[in-house]
Amino acid sequence: MPAPTADDIDYSDIERKYQVHLDESFDTTLVVDGIPLIDESKLDRLLTKFCKEFARKGVTIKPEDVFMPWNDATGKSKGYAFVDFRTVDDANLALASIHNHPFDSKHTFKVNRFADVEVFANLDESYADPDFEDFKPKEHLRAWLGDAQGRDQYVTYRHEDVEIHWHGKPSQSELAYKPDWKEPFLYVAWSPLGTYIATLHRQGVRLWGGSSWKQQQQFAHPLVKLIDFSPCEQYLVTWSNEPIVVHEGAKQGPQFFSPDDEGNNMAVWDIKSGHLLRTFSTLVDGEPQAKKQIHWPALKWSPDDKYVARITPGSMISVHELPSMYLHGKKSLKIEGVVDFEWCPQSEKDKEDAAKDAKNGDANKVKKARENMLAYWTPEIENQPARVTLLAFPSRTILRQKNLFNVTECKLYWQNQGDFLCVKVDRHTKTKKSIFCNLEIFRVREKDYPVEVVELKDTVTDFSWEPKGERFAIVSSNDPNLGNPGPGITIKTDVSFYQLERASGKNDFRLLRSLPSRTSNSIRWSPRGRHVVLATVGSSSKSELEFWDLDFNVEDTSRREPTKEDWGSGIQLLGSADHYGVTDVEWDPSGRYLATSASAWTHTLENGYAIWDFRGQEMIKLIQDRFKQFIWRPRPPTLLTKDQQKQVRKNLREYSRTFDEEDAAEESNVSAELISLRKRLVDEWNKWRAACKQEHAEGKKHGKDHEEEKEEIEVWIDEVVEQIEEVVIE
């Protein structure tokens, strides 16, 4: 038998074991539609931007991975492309994150799998009834507003414990919820409309809400230190003093940082989807700001959540559109020397007009709502004076400019309805040895935006507009220790109230009343106006609270302007109080109660909080070790129309009668319980007294019967105790 040759050896088992299976599927290929039509000269730029958009969503591709078909007849692209990915997971991630992603203002990506082309071509067009899932209602995130007693809520943070309380009348105040958040966190914060409560953890931010207080959203920003919500609660900004680092193998997707975000430290998020919109850097030369204090918020929102702006000190203001985060008009506002800016708030009427314009759309050529507006100031540069500018946006029209001279510092204060802008100007003399203050007040609702100047001799340390009003209050001082405060030193201040006088026709702000020789350094207006608290905050020696009513003698508060004879006479002190070591003062949303707290973050002496009514009467006071935070839960604007609100005010006596009956019923319930307790005690006493009387009577009768039956015999017995004999010697 001949010896076997190499051709006779069977390698089939080895071939089966090491056989390479080629992937002949198209699961790693996607078809991206919605790409701009271009010629070959713009191909490289388009591919670069195309790959960058994918990278922003956490999917890394290269230009050579993209095949873009061309129309030979026109010499332009066909508007779609085939993209090959390394793995199926990358393709799935791109499909989930890039589909319906806006490439620019005119083009939006539409993404499909290449393998689905045959599926779409062979679809069964016969109709079949869909399967309906059972409806599962979701909890309402604002269910707390339906409280029958109309109570407010507040949150307290002590040591590692957080508690959320209901607050109302003493009988209605109770614990609402005590969350069991096991992971440590930095602090808590309410969203502007009270829908969410946020906690800052080492891994990022979590939002909680609803009746169950379950987690509603989370944002992965490690070592986050500061957050800021947009006014309409659509967006969130997070900031950390550490730059973003994306480690190898880290999760990728629209909710996570991508390699392109490395080195930045501030992020903008969409609250509903949880998606990351964009990141920025506030670091100087890439170094962490460990000791340098950041000006927060670093991003400032327009009141309608349409724009967000950030300042590059000394050069420009960059305004970004939301939610795309594209630079508006593809260019920033170049402003040499710009120091600070503020958006103008919207009034209720502005919001109604904007809603009507949005509803009518392009059919309404004449827009009722006024444009967004921002104010900024620039210092003196060479021969140019300092300047305050009002700017309409997005038209970028300059509405008003005011030149200022000998300016040291400016501070912008908008009234919360956007009716007035006060620019507090600290000015120096020509020798620059002394500083005085002027208030430049812009009347924004009037034609040509007139400016009034209120000249003051002293330094203004605090300024505050009355909400929805035409009054403001200032704290001023000429104390020599003002610039160098030390422990145990009390700064003497004066508090002044001003009101817009319309009766004379001048429409000027006039001094209502001045309160001299105070120690107050903070002004806190009630959200409803009229009532104001003057507080001494952050002092180790003084902690006074003064509760004032500015319309004490006014019956109809809708017409607040006093007559010439009564000017300033309606200002009345309602009460005074003291909260040692107070660090925070805050009114509740109703304007009926005031909360003061002493936080352990500032000092460790008698930490805790107290709640007062608007007259300064103490309702609650708790001293708690390691107490950190007290925050009232904000309320959204009322859903009642102006006519409905007028109707409520008109029928206020009827509603008051109902509330009086409820109060009387509550008092009667308390009284009934007290009376029943007293009656029970009296009945027990009378029963015990009757039993004692009966027992005594029975005992006395029983004694008489024994006296009649026996005869008493008295026996006298003489007993010699001691006998002494004495001998007398004469």
Short mmCIF file of C-alpha atoms in Angstrom, two decimals, residues 17 80 116 357 544:
data_model
loop_
_atom_site.label_atom_id
_atom_site.label_comp_id
_atom_site.label_asym_id
_atom_site.label_seq_id
_atom_site.Cartn_x
_atom_site.Cartn_y
_atom_site.Cartn_z
CA LYS A 17 -12.65 25.02 13.48
CA TYR A 80 -28.00 61.89 1.27
CA ASP A 116 -34.25 48.42 6.01
CA ASP A 357 -48.47 86.38 18.52
CA GLU A 544 -32.56 92.78 64.02
#
